Amino acid sequence: MSRVRKVHVKSFGCQMNVYDSHRMADTLAPAGFSETAHPEDADLVILNTCHIREKAVEKVYSEIGRMRVLKEAAAAQGRSIMIAVAGCVAQAESEEIVRRASAVDLVVGSQNYHRLPEMIARAANGAKIVDTEFPVEDKFEALAAPQRAAIAKRGISAFVTVQEGCDKFCTFCVVPYTRGAEVSRPVKQIVAEVERLAEAGVREVTLIGQNVNAYHGLGEDGAPSSLGKLLRRLAEVVGIVRLRYTTSHPRDMDDDLIAAHGKLAALMPYVHLPVQSGSDRMLAAMNRKHTRQDYLSVIAALRAARSDLAFSSDFIVGFPGETEDDFQDTLTLVDEVGFAGAYSFMYSPRPGTPAAEMADQVPAGVKAERLQRLQAAITWHQRAFNAASAGRNLDVLLEKPGKLPGQLVGRSPYLQAVQVMAPRSLIGQIAPVTVTEVGSNSLFGALAEETPAPQLAEAGA
Ligand code: SAM
Ligand code: SF4
């Protein structure tokens, strides 16, 4: 019988990396690996890296340095730790990583991690393994399914990648280079994964993809499916009570998906829709392929389908050539939409992308100052949105125990964290909660009268 080995997977960056990290652990389980939260106890450490913004590569090398210390300490005790680098930095840097960091045993690209068991076996014989070519086979078909215990440990809310890669080529972004061309998984494969999650206790699924609403996977009827159609199919899976999706591109928000927001009770009324800038000049330079007005029209159509929809977004400040007037257009857009939340970033030149070569790079000090002003505007709207929840009854999906004894933490339909005193038997249930207090990071509430008996909530179409 083979010895149980331990793997520690450290995830950097977006939800897609979190999902990939889980699937790496799943695929190593049949090869005899169990997960550990402690790298010093591991036989294999995987750094699942992100390349989206500045200093990503330097951060990875300093993390490798920390792991090298553990590796040397283990070797002094006659034990070996294998170090693997995965994800977008692995994809972008490839062989350079083993050249620069001799402690690294293997480098695996974002489309190749289904081959990890075989790569580890080869690396155990002392070979340095680098596998970053985009493969012809479907990674998802080859990955081992998650085990019930692993799903249960990860909680009642799960991510499922339905689409990968991107063909949009925004001039600032590395994703089309690190994740490759856009590919959608077939509906049947996704349904099987979601059914498995639901059987193991998952109640909420967030469909993820770099450009998730460009989804066009093969449907069960043999025709391409849209994201709206996929969501309707997944709402039929018994046990799944909430559906979300992220990240969308404004251009791919089609009528079918917009209509799904008005019709599908399981689809939560919170949409993350990155805009990046409120200035048409900047949007054109970014190759976003939409204008400010296009964006506002999509928001209006979504609100017409469901009036209580709330929005979040991504913004970049200090893109090459951005003037104070352009930046003002971003601030007015924030006020016009009234986002419930948003992420904002200083533009970071990514090697190999067109914007990195553009003239008129904005000085770091100007970027920092604009970011501060933008974040103040976003925070103002976020606080206003949360303050409007006071006194309201919100349906909260209760996820896990809170910090205080007897407390549970859950999420409102608008993804707000809600703390409430409630019995553990309600974990996995949707309970109406009256919001009594609005904190800076979460809402506090009390169970409202009509709390359901602890039982499986119905699938909600
Ligand atoms: N696909 C999504 C979209 O179309 O907006 C987002 C993908 S990216 C992983 C997440 C966010 O990172 C982007 O929306 C953008 O705001 C930010 N981002 C990407 N490249 C960046 C760069 N070079 N500098 C600063 N922020 C960047
Ligand atoms: Fe990057 Fe998103 Fe643009 Fe694709 S659509 S290039 S992932 S920012």
XYZ file of C-alpha atoms and ligand atoms in Angstrom:
496
model
C 0.000 0.000 0.000
C 1.399 3.427 -0.890
C 2.248 5.871 1.914
C -0.131 8.816 2.470
C 1.674 11.924 1.287
C 0.695 15.485 2.009
C 0.195 18.366 -0.385
C -0.014 22.060 0.486
C -1.504 24.255 -2.247
C -1.073 28.020 -1.839
C -3.375 30.088 -4.021
C -2.691 33.623 -5.244
C -5.070 35.857 -7.203
C -8.579 35.286 -8.482
C -11.360 32.784 -7.797
C -10.292 30.787 -10.843
C -7.034 30.052 -9.072
C -8.898 29.004 -5.923
C -10.949 26.623 -8.067
C -7.829 25.318 -9.847
C -6.114 24.763 -6.479
C -9.054 22.635 -5.314
C -8.979 20.619 -8.527
C -5.219 20.076 -8.201
C -5.765 18.649 -4.710
C -8.696 16.537 -6.033
C -6.577 15.094 -8.807
C -3.742 14.248 -6.434
C -6.046 12.467 -3.937
C -6.211 9.165 -5.910
C -2.382 9.305 -6.120
C -2.299 9.142 -2.307
C -2.025 12.845 -1.382
C -4.049 14.407 1.426
C -4.242 18.186 1.884
C -2.416 20.038 4.637
C -2.625 23.691 5.628
C 1.015 23.600 6.797
C 3.740 23.741 4.128
C 6.381 22.480 6.582
C 4.442 19.173 6.927
C 4.027 18.732 3.174
C 5.764 16.343 0.785
C 4.653 18.578 -2.081
C 4.102 22.359 -2.053
C 2.267 23.889 -5.016
C 2.372 27.666 -5.486
C -0.612 28.493 -7.708
C 0.384 31.917 -8.984
C -1.249 35.028 -10.458
C 0.265 37.367 -13.056
C -2.394 40.056 -13.332
C -0.659 42.959 -11.617
C 2.682 44.434 -10.636
C 5.403 42.566 -8.786
C 3.617 39.229 -9.360
C 6.816 37.562 -10.542
C 8.968 39.008 -7.724
C 6.381 37.847 -5.169
C 6.558 34.320 -6.566
C 10.358 34.238 -6.352
C 10.329 35.450 -2.758
C 7.698 32.804 -1.895
C 9.898 30.168 -3.560
C 12.740 31.471 -1.340
C 10.605 30.847 1.768
C 9.763 27.334 0.561
C 13.435 26.635 -0.192
C 14.228 27.251 3.505
C 11.587 24.641 4.476
C 12.924 22.264 1.840
C 16.475 22.571 3.205
C 15.283 22.122 6.808
C 13.356 18.978 5.797
C 16.373 17.635 3.872
C 18.533 18.056 6.998
C 16.085 15.684 8.715
C 16.207 13.202 5.836
C 12.811 14.185 4.398
C 12.140 15.689 0.988
C 9.751 18.462 -0.038
C 8.999 18.857 -3.725
C 8.217 22.398 -4.923
C 5.884 23.005 -7.869
C 4.968 26.353 -9.444
C 1.578 26.451 -11.199
C -0.789 29.090 -12.601
C -0.277 32.188 -14.717
C 3.301 33.051 -13.654
C 4.281 29.443 -14.435
C 2.623 29.836 -17.830
C 4.348 33.137 -18.543
C 7.835 32.402 -17.131
C 7.992 28.672 -17.930
C 11.605 27.345 -18.007
C 12.983 30.593 -16.647
C 11.649 29.532 -13.221
C 13.784 26.364 -12.930
C 16.732 28.305 -14.342
C 16.413 31.056 -11.727
C 15.261 28.973 -8.759
C 16.979 25.604 -8.437
C 14.731 24.634 -5.500
C 11.777 24.314 -7.907
C 11.179 20.748 -9.108
C 8.350 21.329 -11.522
C 6.536 24.066 -13.406
C 2.998 23.405 -14.591
C 0.902 25.702 -16.793
C -2.749 26.602 -16.213
C -4.011 24.085 -18.779
C -1.804 21.129 -17.797
C -2.371 20.429 -14.133
C -4.398 17.274 -14.837
C -0.980 15.733 -15.577
C 0.371 16.482 -12.073
C 0.424 12.864 -10.768
C 2.533 11.740 -13.715
C 4.778 14.836 -13.539
C 5.394 14.261 -9.812
C 6.397 10.669 -10.449
C 8.947 11.838 -13.040
C 10.241 14.661 -10.805
C 10.708 12.145 -7.954
C 13.441 10.588 -10.080
C 15.339 13.848 -10.024
C 14.250 15.320 -13.380
C 13.241 19.004 -13.595
C 9.805 19.066 -15.225
C 8.388 22.012 -17.180
C 4.983 21.520 -18.848
C 3.414 24.766 -20.082
C 2.322 23.887 -23.636
C -1.414 24.273 -24.245
C -2.555 20.619 -24.521
C -4.997 19.187 -27.087
C -6.892 17.077 -24.542
C -9.627 18.445 -22.249
C -8.099 19.022 -18.819
C -11.525 18.822 -17.174
C -12.212 15.344 -18.612
C -8.894 14.101 -17.236
C -9.183 15.582 -13.721
C -10.256 13.319 -10.871
C -13.661 14.255 -9.406
C -13.601 15.812 -5.943
C -14.223 13.438 -3.064
C -17.273 13.994 -0.856
C -15.202 14.778 2.235
C -13.128 17.375 0.345
C -16.285 19.119 -0.916
C -17.844 19.147 2.552
C -14.667 20.680 4.043
C -14.786 23.542 1.511
C -18.257 24.652 2.664
C -21.717 25.092 1.207
C -20.745 27.653 -1.423
C -18.574 26.498 -4.336
C -16.989 27.890 -7.488
C -17.258 26.011 -10.765
C -15.201 27.062 -13.780
C -17.408 26.927 -16.883
C -15.266 28.946 -19.294
C -11.572 29.686 -19.529
C -9.348 32.010 -21.498
C -10.242 35.140 -23.396
C -10.250 36.381 -26.991
C -10.955 40.037 -26.144
C -7.366 41.298 -25.905
C -7.917 44.399 -23.787
C -4.619 46.236 -24.270
C -3.692 46.146 -20.544
C -4.412 42.480 -19.837
C -2.242 39.319 -19.760
C -5.120 36.839 -19.547
C -5.328 36.038 -23.296
C -1.610 35.156 -23.164
C -1.505 33.246 -19.862
C -4.859 31.460 -20.066
C -5.086 31.117 -23.831
C -8.062 31.269 -26.198
C -11.611 31.174 -24.942
C -12.929 27.645 -24.299
C -16.282 26.650 -22.767
C -16.967 23.369 -20.979
C -19.906 21.253 -22.215
C -23.176 21.596 -20.262
C -23.261 17.874 -19.420
C -19.827 18.034 -17.746
C -20.832 21.097 -15.693
C -24.192 19.596 -14.645
C -22.431 16.407 -13.470
C -19.979 18.482 -11.399
C -22.736 20.608 -9.856
C -24.848 17.512 -9.054
C -21.859 15.992 -7.289
C -21.325 19.193 -5.287
C -25.030 19.369 -4.358
C -25.056 15.737 -3.194
C -22.147 16.550 -0.875
C -23.984 19.525 0.673
C -23.183 22.520 -1.563
C -26.122 24.927 -1.774
C -24.698 27.863 -3.735
C -22.672 27.702 -6.934
C -20.800 30.592 -8.539
C -20.007 29.943 -12.182
C -16.627 31.416 -13.012
C -14.658 32.308 -16.112
C -12.406 35.166 -17.255
C -15.240 36.103 -19.560
C -18.031 33.988 -18.125
C -20.940 35.468 -20.063
C -19.213 34.619 -23.357
C -20.011 31.019 -22.374
C -21.037 28.938 -25.410
C -20.488 25.316 -24.361
C -22.061 22.364 -26.106
C -25.630 21.896 -24.818
C -27.270 18.599 -23.880
C -29.296 18.930 -27.111
C -26.121 19.121 -29.228
C -26.487 22.885 -29.900
C -24.311 25.582 -28.280
C -25.736 26.796 -24.978
C -25.704 30.354 -23.645
C -24.927 31.273 -20.040
C -28.627 32.062 -19.468
C -29.588 28.591 -20.656
C -26.887 26.968 -18.531
C -28.112 28.854 -15.442
C -31.688 27.697 -16.079
C -30.478 24.094 -16.330
C -28.437 24.339 -13.119
C -31.380 25.817 -11.210
C -33.043 22.405 -11.716
C -30.306 20.585 -9.779
C -31.835 19.429 -6.485
C -30.162 21.117 -3.516
C -28.823 24.151 -5.405
C -30.690 27.180 -4.071
C -28.460 30.010 -5.242
C -26.571 30.724 -8.442
C -24.112 33.489 -9.253
C -21.620 34.096 -12.063
C -18.476 36.141 -12.489
C -16.655 37.815 -14.311
C -18.726 39.258 -17.133
C -17.897 41.516 -20.033
C -20.490 44.223 -20.878
C -20.461 43.240 -24.568
C -21.483 39.659 -23.849
C -24.481 40.524 -21.666
C -27.107 39.130 -24.090
C -30.913 39.372 -23.928
C -31.262 35.789 -22.729
C -28.994 36.360 -19.717
C -30.656 39.677 -18.937
C -34.087 37.975 -19.065
C -32.831 35.170 -16.766
C -32.378 37.810 -14.052
C -36.090 38.560 -14.186
C -37.219 34.939 -14.248
C -34.852 32.779 -12.280
C -35.384 32.978 -8.509
C -32.133 31.100 -7.801
C -30.087 33.668 -9.732
C -28.915 36.237 -7.196
C -29.547 39.937 -7.849
C -25.912 41.001 -7.699
C -23.886 41.366 -10.901
C -20.163 41.990 -11.163
C -19.725 43.883 -14.424
C -16.268 45.409 -14.928
C -16.194 48.699 -16.830
C -12.552 49.801 -16.193
C -13.161 53.486 -17.081
C -15.961 55.992 -17.591
C -14.130 57.738 -20.444
C -14.852 56.706 -24.045
C -11.340 57.777 -25.032
C -9.808 55.418 -22.457
C -12.262 52.611 -23.262
C -11.174 52.810 -26.926
C -7.464 52.847 -25.987
C -8.096 49.841 -23.732
C -9.779 48.019 -26.660
C -12.789 47.334 -24.464
C -15.080 47.384 -27.527
C -17.848 49.214 -25.672
C -18.610 52.831 -24.809
C -19.770 54.405 -21.570
C -23.288 54.612 -23.016
C -23.219 50.912 -24.045
C -22.358 50.076 -20.452
C -25.126 52.265 -19.038
C -27.625 50.704 -21.473
C -26.710 47.208 -20.249
C -27.198 48.342 -16.638
C -30.595 49.866 -17.539
C -31.720 46.669 -19.325
C -30.705 44.559 -16.321
C -32.540 46.890 -13.955
C -35.609 46.717 -16.177
C -35.508 42.904 -15.912
C -35.136 43.026 -12.122
C -35.457 46.293 -10.273
C -33.550 45.291 -7.111
C -30.343 44.332 -8.965
C -27.136 45.656 -7.429
C -23.851 46.038 -9.279
C -20.154 45.853 -8.636
C -17.329 46.581 -11.044
C -13.589 46.768 -11.724
C -11.782 50.040 -12.481
C -8.286 50.881 -13.668
C -6.882 54.347 -12.974
C -3.851 55.850 -14.670
C -4.092 53.932 -17.940
C -1.574 55.457 -20.420
C -2.792 58.855 -21.613
C -5.521 59.206 -18.929
C -6.121 62.911 -18.243
C -7.888 64.498 -15.288
C -10.963 64.906 -17.552
C -10.942 61.185 -18.380
C -10.671 60.394 -14.694
C -13.591 62.734 -13.928
C -15.659 60.670 -16.398
C -14.898 57.609 -14.257
C -16.005 59.425 -11.097
C -19.275 60.545 -12.693
C -19.950 56.998 -13.879
C -19.515 55.730 -10.305
C -22.128 58.260 -9.172
C -24.464 57.536 -12.059
C -24.567 53.761 -11.466
C -24.226 53.851 -7.656
C -22.255 50.615 -7.355
C -22.814 48.456 -4.255
C -19.070 47.753 -4.314
C -16.111 47.773 -6.705
C -12.465 46.823 -7.075
C -10.095 49.509 -8.279
C -6.491 49.230 -9.390
C -3.631 51.442 -10.528
C -2.694 50.563 -14.080
C 0.277 48.179 -14.050
C 2.226 47.669 -17.298
C 2.252 43.946 -18.080
C 5.173 42.763 -20.214
C 4.033 41.680 -23.674
C 0.756 43.635 -23.654
C 0.226 46.588 -26.063
C -0.457 49.155 -23.321
C 2.941 48.533 -21.737
C 4.515 50.005 -24.895
C 2.210 53.056 -25.083
C 3.582 56.570 -24.721
C 2.142 58.863 -22.016
C 2.509 56.432 -19.114
C 0.945 58.174 -16.107
C 3.343 58.960 -13.205
C 2.980 56.707 -10.149
C 2.070 59.641 -7.871
C -0.830 60.687 -10.118
C -2.119 57.125 -10.285
C -1.975 56.788 -6.486
C -3.802 60.060 -5.946
C -6.557 59.151 -8.447
C -6.936 55.720 -6.883
C -7.499 57.325 -3.508
C -10.212 59.632 -4.874
C -11.894 56.786 -6.741
C -11.863 54.534 -3.702
C -13.419 57.264 -1.591
C -16.279 57.574 -4.110
C -16.778 53.788 -4.274
C -16.749 53.505 -0.469
C -19.355 56.259 -0.181
C -21.754 54.346 -2.444
C -20.989 51.030 -0.774
C -21.808 52.492 2.644
C -25.024 54.028 1.305
C -26.025 50.671 -0.180
C -25.351 48.835 3.089
C -27.027 51.521 5.188
C -30.203 51.045 3.124
C -30.322 47.432 4.411
C -30.952 48.573 8.006
C -34.351 47.414 9.248
C -34.954 45.274 6.140
C -35.620 41.541 6.085
C -33.022 39.834 3.893
C -32.826 36.178 2.903
C -29.501 34.978 4.234
C -27.856 31.722 3.186
C -26.193 30.618 6.421
C -22.696 29.322 5.666
C -20.616 28.647 8.772
C -20.105 29.410 12.474
C -19.189 33.011 13.267
C -16.561 34.303 15.685
C -18.899 34.401 18.704
C -20.422 31.292 20.292
C -23.911 30.684 18.875
C -23.299 32.963 15.907
C -23.526 32.024 12.227
C -22.236 33.934 9.215
C -24.051 33.979 5.918
C -24.528 36.038 2.784
C -27.406 38.217 1.673
C -28.567 38.004 -1.963
C -26.266 41.017 -2.574
C -23.230 39.132 -1.250
C -23.124 41.157 1.977
C -21.716 39.185 4.928
C -24.398 38.893 7.630
C -23.749 37.821 11.245
C -26.676 36.387 13.145
C -27.291 34.353 16.329
C -28.718 31.074 15.039
C -28.466 27.323 15.668
C -25.851 25.347 13.721
C -28.632 23.170 12.304
C -29.485 26.104 10.019
C -26.136 25.970 8.166
C -26.985 25.453 4.498
C -30.461 26.985 4.920
C -31.809 30.282 3.668
C -33.241 32.167 6.649
C -34.991 35.547 6.676
C -32.942 37.906 8.826
C -33.891 41.366 10.051
C -30.884 43.666 9.747
C -30.374 45.406 13.093
C -26.967 47.017 12.603
C -24.711 47.955 9.693
C -20.968 47.519 10.303
C -18.092 48.536 8.046
C -17.517 45.026 6.677
C -20.691 43.175 7.520
C -24.316 43.439 8.559
C -25.669 42.203 11.890
C -29.150 40.800 12.239
C -31.661 38.652 14.075
C -33.595 35.697 12.720
C -36.976 36.936 11.548
C -40.194 35.163 12.552
C -40.599 32.874 9.521
C -37.309 30.950 9.966
C -37.581 27.590 8.148
C -37.362 24.253 9.925
C -33.908 22.709 9.349
C -34.466 20.835 6.084
C -33.205 20.920 2.536
C -34.420 24.058 0.802
C -35.971 23.463 -2.627
C -34.100 23.989 -5.864
C -35.243 27.375 -7.020
C -36.237 27.995 -10.615
N -12.315 39.454 -17.529
C -12.583 40.462 -16.631
C -12.955 41.741 -17.412
O -13.185 41.704 -18.571
O -12.996 42.776 -16.839
C -11.507 40.691 -15.604
C -10.233 39.969 -15.651
S -8.915 40.509 -14.628
C -8.491 38.980 -13.932
C -9.567 41.326 -13.233
C -9.304 42.786 -13.205
O -7.934 43.065 -13.032
C -9.703 43.544 -14.453
O -11.060 43.770 -14.537
C -8.906 44.810 -14.330
O -9.615 45.793 -13.634
C -7.691 44.374 -13.501
N -6.493 44.371 -14.341
C -6.195 43.551 -15.359
N -5.016 43.899 -15.927
C -4.559 44.962 -15.223
C -3.409 45.785 -15.330
N -2.500 45.584 -16.256
N -3.269 46.794 -14.437
C -4.195 47.012 -13.477
N -5.298 46.279 -13.344
C -5.490 45.269 -14.202
Fe -8.550 40.572 -19.758
Fe -11.172 40.602 -19.225
Fe -10.205 42.066 -21.239
Fe -10.262 39.386 -21.446
S -12.019 40.799 -21.292
S -8.577 40.717 -22.029
S -9.821 38.797 -19.342
S -9.794 42.322 -19.010
